[in-house]
Amino acid sequence: MSYSIDFNEVNGVIQVAYAGKVTLAERRQAVEEVCAEYGPRRPLRILVDVSELEMVMSLDEQKSFGEFLASRPELVDARVAVLYGKEHGLTPSLAQGKSQNPNIIVDLVAFNHGYRLAQFLSLQLAAEWLMK
């Protein structure tokens, strides 16, 4: 599996981490799992770690996934922090000056459809924003 889902009992943050090549079907499956398991919690606080993600979805798939995220009723009042860097040192791609979020199209489409998210290079800043 190219993603993991963990729940922090102390602060109530759900962490979804993607690594490597993740298909649209896998991304949708991760969202379905989060919604099924944690949907009733309010407000949902989700940390999506895409720092190890290799984007393989087509542009149309990325747009479709962004729309899918924004359409989920369980996520309507969620706070979502997208982490695309590492706090304690940069990922190899960031070290080479490639600080682009691999999830940028998904994030922009979801945000433009009302999905509440922010993008971060720092885990500490993402955690602080989630707890506001």
Coordinates of N, CA and C in Angstrom, one line a residue:
M1 N 0.9 -1.2 0.0 CA 0.0 0.0 0.0 C 0.9 1.2 0.0
S2 N 0.6 2.2 -0.8 CA 1.4 3.4 -0.9 C 0.9 4.6 -0.1
Y3 N 0.1 4.3 0.9 CA -0.4 5.3 1.9 C -0.6 4.7 3.2
S4 N -0.5 5.5 4.2 CA -0.8 5.1 5.6 C -1.7 6.1 6.3
I5 N -2.5 5.7 7.2 CA -3.4 6.5 7.9 C -3.2 6.3 9.4
D6 N -2.9 7.3 10.2 CA -2.7 7.2 11.6 C -3.5 8.3 12.3
F7 N -3.9 7.9 13.5 CA -4.7 8.9 14.4 C -3.9 9.1 15.6
N8 N -3.7 10.4 15.9 CA -3.1 10.8 17.2 C -4.1 11.1 18.2
E9 N -4.2 10.2 19.2 CA -5.2 10.3 20.2 C -5.1 11.5 21.1
V10 N -3.9 12.0 21.2 CA -3.6 13.2 22.1 C -4.2 14.5 21.5
N11 N -3.9 14.7 20.2 CA -4.4 16.0 19.6 C -5.5 15.8 18.6
G12 N -5.9 14.6 18.3 CA -7.0 14.4 17.4 C -6.7 14.6 16.0
V13 N -5.4 14.6 15.6 CA -5.0 14.8 14.2 C -4.9 13.4 13.5
I14 N -5.5 13.4 12.3 CA -5.5 12.2 11.4 C -4.3 12.5 10.4
Q15 N -3.4 11.6 10.4 CA -2.3 11.8 9.4 C -2.4 10.8 8.3
V16 N -2.5 11.3 7.1 CA -2.5 10.5 5.9 C -1.1 10.8 5.2
A17 N -0.3 9.7 5.0 CA 1.0 9.9 4.4 C 1.0 9.1 3.1
Y18 N 1.4 9.7 2.0 CA 1.6 9.1 0.7 C 3.0 8.9 0.4
A19 N 3.4 7.8 -0.2 CA 4.8 7.6 -0.6 C 4.9 6.9 -2.0
G20 N 5.7 7.4 -2.8 CA 5.9 6.8 -4.1 C 4.8 7.1 -5.0
K21 N 4.5 6.3 -6.0 CA 3.5 6.4 -7.0 C 2.1 6.0 -6.4
V22 N 1.2 6.9 -6.4 CA -0.1 6.6 -5.8 C -1.2 6.9 -6.9
T23 N -2.0 5.9 -7.2 CA -3.0 6.1 -8.2 C -4.2 6.8 -7.7
L24 N -5.0 7.3 -8.6 CA -6.3 7.9 -8.3 C -7.2 7.0 -7.4
A25 N -7.2 5.7 -7.8 CA -8.0 4.8 -7.0 C -7.5 4.7 -5.5
E26 N -6.2 4.6 -5.4 CA -5.7 4.6 -4.0 C -5.9 5.9 -3.2
R27 N -5.8 7.0 -3.9 CA -6.1 8.3 -3.2 C -7.5 8.3 -2.8
R28 N -8.5 7.9 -3.6 CA -9.9 7.9 -3.3 C -10.1 6.9 -2.1
Q29 N -9.5 5.8 -2.2 CA -9.6 4.8 -1.1 C -9.2 5.3 0.2
A30 N -8.1 6.1 0.3 CA -7.6 6.7 1.5 C -8.6 7.7 2.1
V31 N -9.2 8.5 1.2 CA -10.2 9.4 1.6 C -11.5 8.7 2.2
E32 N -11.9 7.6 1.5 CA -13.0 6.8 1.9 C -12.7 6.2 3.3
E33 N -11.5 5.7 3.5 CA -11.2 5.2 4.8 C -11.2 6.2 5.9
V34 N -10.7 7.4 5.7 CA -10.7 8.5 6.7 C -12.1 8.9 7.0
C35 N -12.9 9.0 5.9 CA -14.3 9.4 6.1 C -15.1 8.4 6.9
A36 N -14.9 7.1 6.6 CA -15.6 6.0 7.3 C -15.2 5.9 8.7
E37 N -13.9 6.0 9.0 CA -13.4 5.9 10.4 C -13.6 7.1 11.2
Y38 N -13.4 8.3 10.7 CA -13.3 9.5 11.5 C -14.4 10.5 11.1
G39 N -15.2 10.3 10.1 CA -16.2 11.2 9.7 C -17.0 11.9 10.7
P40 N -17.5 11.1 11.7 CA -18.3 11.8 12.8 C -17.6 12.7 13.7
R41 N -16.3 12.7 13.7 CA -15.5 13.6 14.6 C -15.6 15.1 14.1
R42 N -15.8 16.0 14.9 CA -15.8 17.4 14.5 C -15.0 18.3 15.4
P43 N -14.2 19.2 14.9 CA -13.9 19.3 13.5 C -12.8 18.3 13.1
L44 N -12.8 17.8 11.9 CA -11.7 16.9 11.5 C -10.4 17.7 11.3
R45 N -9.3 17.2 11.8 CA -8.0 17.9 11.6 C -7.2 16.8 10.9
I46 N -6.8 17.1 9.7 CA -6.1 16.1 8.9 C -4.8 16.7 8.4
L47 N -3.7 15.9 8.6 CA -2.4 16.3 8.1 C -2.1 15.3 6.9
V48 N -2.0 15.9 5.7 CA -1.7 15.1 4.5 C -0.3 15.3 4.1
D49 N 0.5 14.2 4.3 CA 2.0 14.3 4.0 C 2.2 13.8 2.6
V50 N 2.5 14.7 1.7 CA 2.8 14.4 0.3 C 4.3 14.6 0.0
S51 N 5.1 14.7 1.0 CA 6.6 14.9 0.8 C 7.3 13.8 0.1
E52 N 6.7 12.6 0.2 CA 7.3 11.5 -0.5 C 6.5 11.0 -1.7
L53 N 5.5 11.8 -2.1 CA 4.6 11.4 -3.2 C 5.2 11.7 -4.5
E54 N 5.1 10.7 -5.4 CA 5.5 10.9 -6.8 C 4.2 11.0 -7.6
M55 N 3.8 12.2 -8.1 CA 2.6 12.4 -8.8 C 2.5 11.6 -10.1
V56 N 1.6 10.7 -10.2 CA 1.5 9.9 -11.5 C 0.1 10.1 -12.1
M57 N -0.8 10.8 -11.4 CA -2.1 11.0 -11.9 C -2.1 12.1 -13.0
S58 N -2.9 11.9 -14.0 CA -3.0 12.8 -15.1 C -3.6 14.1 -14.6
L59 N -3.5 15.2 -15.4 CA -4.1 16.5 -15.0 C -5.6 16.4 -14.7
D60 N -6.3 15.6 -15.6 CA -7.7 15.4 -15.4 C -8.0 14.7 -14.1
E61 N -7.2 13.7 -13.8 CA -7.4 12.9 -12.6 C -7.1 13.7 -11.4
Q62 N -6.1 14.6 -11.4 CA -5.8 15.5 -10.3 C -7.0 16.5 -10.1
K63 N -7.5 17.0 -11.1 CA -8.7 17.9 -11.0 C -9.9 17.2 -10.4
S64 N -10.1 16.0 -10.9 CA -11.2 15.2 -10.5 C -11.1 14.8 -9.0
F65 N -9.9 14.5 -8.6 CA -9.7 14.2 -7.2 C -9.9 15.4 -6.3
G66 N -9.4 16.6 -6.7 CA -9.7 17.8 -6.0 C -11.2 18.1 -5.8
E67 N -11.9 17.9 -6.9 CA -13.4 18.1 -6.8 C -14.0 17.0 -5.9
F68 N -13.5 15.8 -5.9 CA -14.0 14.7 -5.0 C -13.8 15.1 -3.6
L69 N -12.6 15.6 -3.2 CA -12.3 16.0 -1.9 C -13.3 17.1 -1.4
A70 N -13.5 18.1 -2.2 CA -14.4 19.2 -1.8 C -15.8 18.8 -1.8
S71 N -16.2 17.7 -2.4 CA -17.6 17.2 -2.4 C -18.0 16.3 -1.2
R72 N -17.0 15.9 -0.5 CA -17.3 14.9 0.6 C -17.9 15.7 1.8
P73 N -19.2 15.3 2.2 CA -19.8 16.0 3.3 C -19.1 15.8 4.6
E74 N -18.4 14.7 4.8 CA -17.6 14.5 6.0 C -16.5 15.5 6.2
L75 N -16.0 16.0 5.0 CA -14.9 16.9 5.1 C -15.2 18.4 5.0
V76 N -16.5 18.7 5.0 CA -17.0 20.1 4.7 C -16.4 21.1 5.7
D77 N -16.2 20.7 7.0 CA -15.7 21.6 7.9 C -14.3 21.2 8.5
A78 N -13.7 20.3 7.7 CA -12.3 19.9 8.1 C -11.3 20.9 7.9
R79 N -10.2 20.9 8.7 CA -9.0 21.7 8.5 C -8.0 20.7 7.9
V80 N -7.4 21.0 6.8 CA -6.4 20.1 6.2 C -5.1 20.8 5.9
A81 N -4.0 20.3 6.5 CA -2.7 20.8 6.3 C -2.0 19.8 5.4
V82 N -1.5 20.4 4.3 CA -0.7 19.6 3.3 C 0.7 19.8 3.5
L83 N 1.5 18.8 3.9 CA 2.9 18.9 4.2 C 3.6 18.4 3.0
Y84 N 4.4 19.2 2.3 CA 5.2 18.8 1.2 C 6.7 18.9 1.4
G85 N 7.1 19.2 2.6 CA 8.5 19.3 3.0 C 8.8 18.6 4.3
K86 N 10.0 18.6 4.7 CA 10.3 18.0 6.0 C 10.9 19.0 6.9
E87 N 10.5 19.0 8.2 CA 10.9 20.0 9.2 C 12.4 19.8 9.5
H88 N 12.8 18.6 9.6 CA 14.2 18.3 10.0 C 15.1 17.9 8.8
G89 N 15.3 18.9 8.0 CA 16.0 18.6 6.7 C 15.1 18.5 5.6
L90 N 15.6 18.8 4.4 CA 14.8 18.8 3.2 C 14.9 17.4 2.6
T91 N 13.8 17.1 1.9 CA 13.8 15.9 1.1 C 14.8 16.1 -0.1
P92 N 15.3 15.1 -0.7 CA 16.3 15.3 -1.8 C 15.8 16.2 -2.9
S93 N 14.5 16.2 -3.2 CA 14.1 17.0 -4.3 C 14.1 18.5 -3.8
L94 N 13.7 18.7 -2.5 CA 13.8 20.1 -2.0 C 15.2 20.6 -1.9
A95 N 16.1 19.7 -1.6 CA 17.5 20.1 -1.5 C 18.1 20.5 -2.8
Q96 N 17.5 20.0 -3.9 CA 18.0 20.4 -5.2 C 17.2 21.6 -5.8
G97 N 16.4 22.2 -4.9 CA 15.7 23.4 -5.3 C 14.4 23.2 -5.9
K98 N 13.9 22.0 -5.8 CA 12.5 21.6 -6.4 C 11.5 21.6 -5.2
S99 N 11.1 22.8 -4.8 CA 10.2 22.9 -3.6 C 8.8 22.9 -4.0
Q100 N 8.4 22.5 -5.2 CA 7.1 22.4 -5.7 C 6.3 21.3 -5.0
N101 N 5.1 21.6 -4.6 CA 4.2 20.7 -4.0 C 3.7 19.7 -5.1
P102 N 3.9 18.4 -5.0 CA 3.5 17.5 -6.0 C 1.9 17.4 -6.1
N103 N 1.3 17.9 -5.1 CA -0.2 17.8 -5.0 C -0.8 19.2 -5.3
I104 N -0.1 20.1 -5.9 CA -0.6 21.5 -6.1 C -1.9 21.6 -6.9
I105 N -2.1 20.8 -8.0 CA -3.3 20.9 -8.8 C -4.5 20.4 -7.9
V106 N -4.3 19.3 -7.3 CA -5.4 18.7 -6.4 C -5.7 19.8 -5.4
D107 N -4.7 20.3 -4.7 CA -5.0 21.3 -3.6 C -5.7 22.6 -4.2
L108 N -5.3 23.1 -5.3 CA -5.9 24.3 -5.9 C -7.3 24.1 -6.2
V109 N -7.6 22.9 -6.9 CA -9.0 22.6 -7.3 C -9.9 22.4 -6.1
A110 N -9.4 21.7 -5.1 CA -10.2 21.4 -3.9 C -10.4 22.7 -3.2
F111 N -9.4 23.6 -3.0 CA -9.5 24.9 -2.3 C -10.5 25.8 -3.1
N112 N -10.5 25.8 -4.4 CA -11.4 26.6 -5.2 C -12.8 26.1 -5.1
H113 N -13.0 24.9 -4.7 CA -14.3 24.3 -4.5 C -14.8 24.3 -3.0
G114 N -14.0 25.1 -2.2 CA -14.4 25.3 -0.8 C -13.8 24.4 0.2
Y115 N -12.8 23.6 -0.2 CA -12.1 22.7 0.8 C -11.1 23.6 1.5
R116 N -11.1 23.5 2.9 CA -10.3 24.3 3.7 C -8.9 23.7 3.9
L117 N -7.9 24.2 3.3 CA -6.6 23.6 3.4 C -5.5 24.7 3.3
A118 N -4.3 24.3 3.8 CA -3.2 25.2 3.7 C -2.0 24.3 3.4
Q119 N -1.0 24.8 2.7 CA 0.2 24.0 2.4 C 1.4 24.5 3.2
F120 N 2.2 23.5 3.6 CA 3.3 23.7 4.5 C 4.6 23.0 4.1
L121 N 5.7 23.6 4.4 CA 7.0 22.9 4.3 C 7.5 22.4 5.6
S122 N 6.9 22.9 6.7 CA 7.3 22.6 8.1 C 6.2 21.9 8.8
L123 N 6.5 20.7 9.4 CA 5.6 20.0 10.2 C 5.1 20.8 11.4
Q124 N 6.0 21.5 12.0 CA 5.6 22.3 13.2 C 4.6 23.3 12.8
L125 N 4.8 24.1 11.7 CA 3.8 25.1 11.3 C 2.5 24.5 10.9
A126 N 2.5 23.3 10.3 CA 1.3 22.6 9.9 C 0.5 22.2 11.1
A127 N 1.2 21.7 12.1 CA 0.6 21.3 13.4 C 0.0 22.5 14.1
E128 N 0.7 23.6 14.1 CA 0.2 24.8 14.8 C -1.1 25.3 14.1
W129 N -1.1 25.3 12.8 CA -2.3 25.7 12.0 C -3.5 24.8 12.2
L130 N -3.2 23.5 12.3 CA -4.3 22.6 12.5 C -5.0 22.8 13.9
M131 N -4.3 23.2 14.9 CA -4.8 23.3 16.2 C -5.5 24.7 16.5
K132 N -5.4 25.6 15.5 CA -6.1 26.9 15.7 C -7.6 26.8 15.7

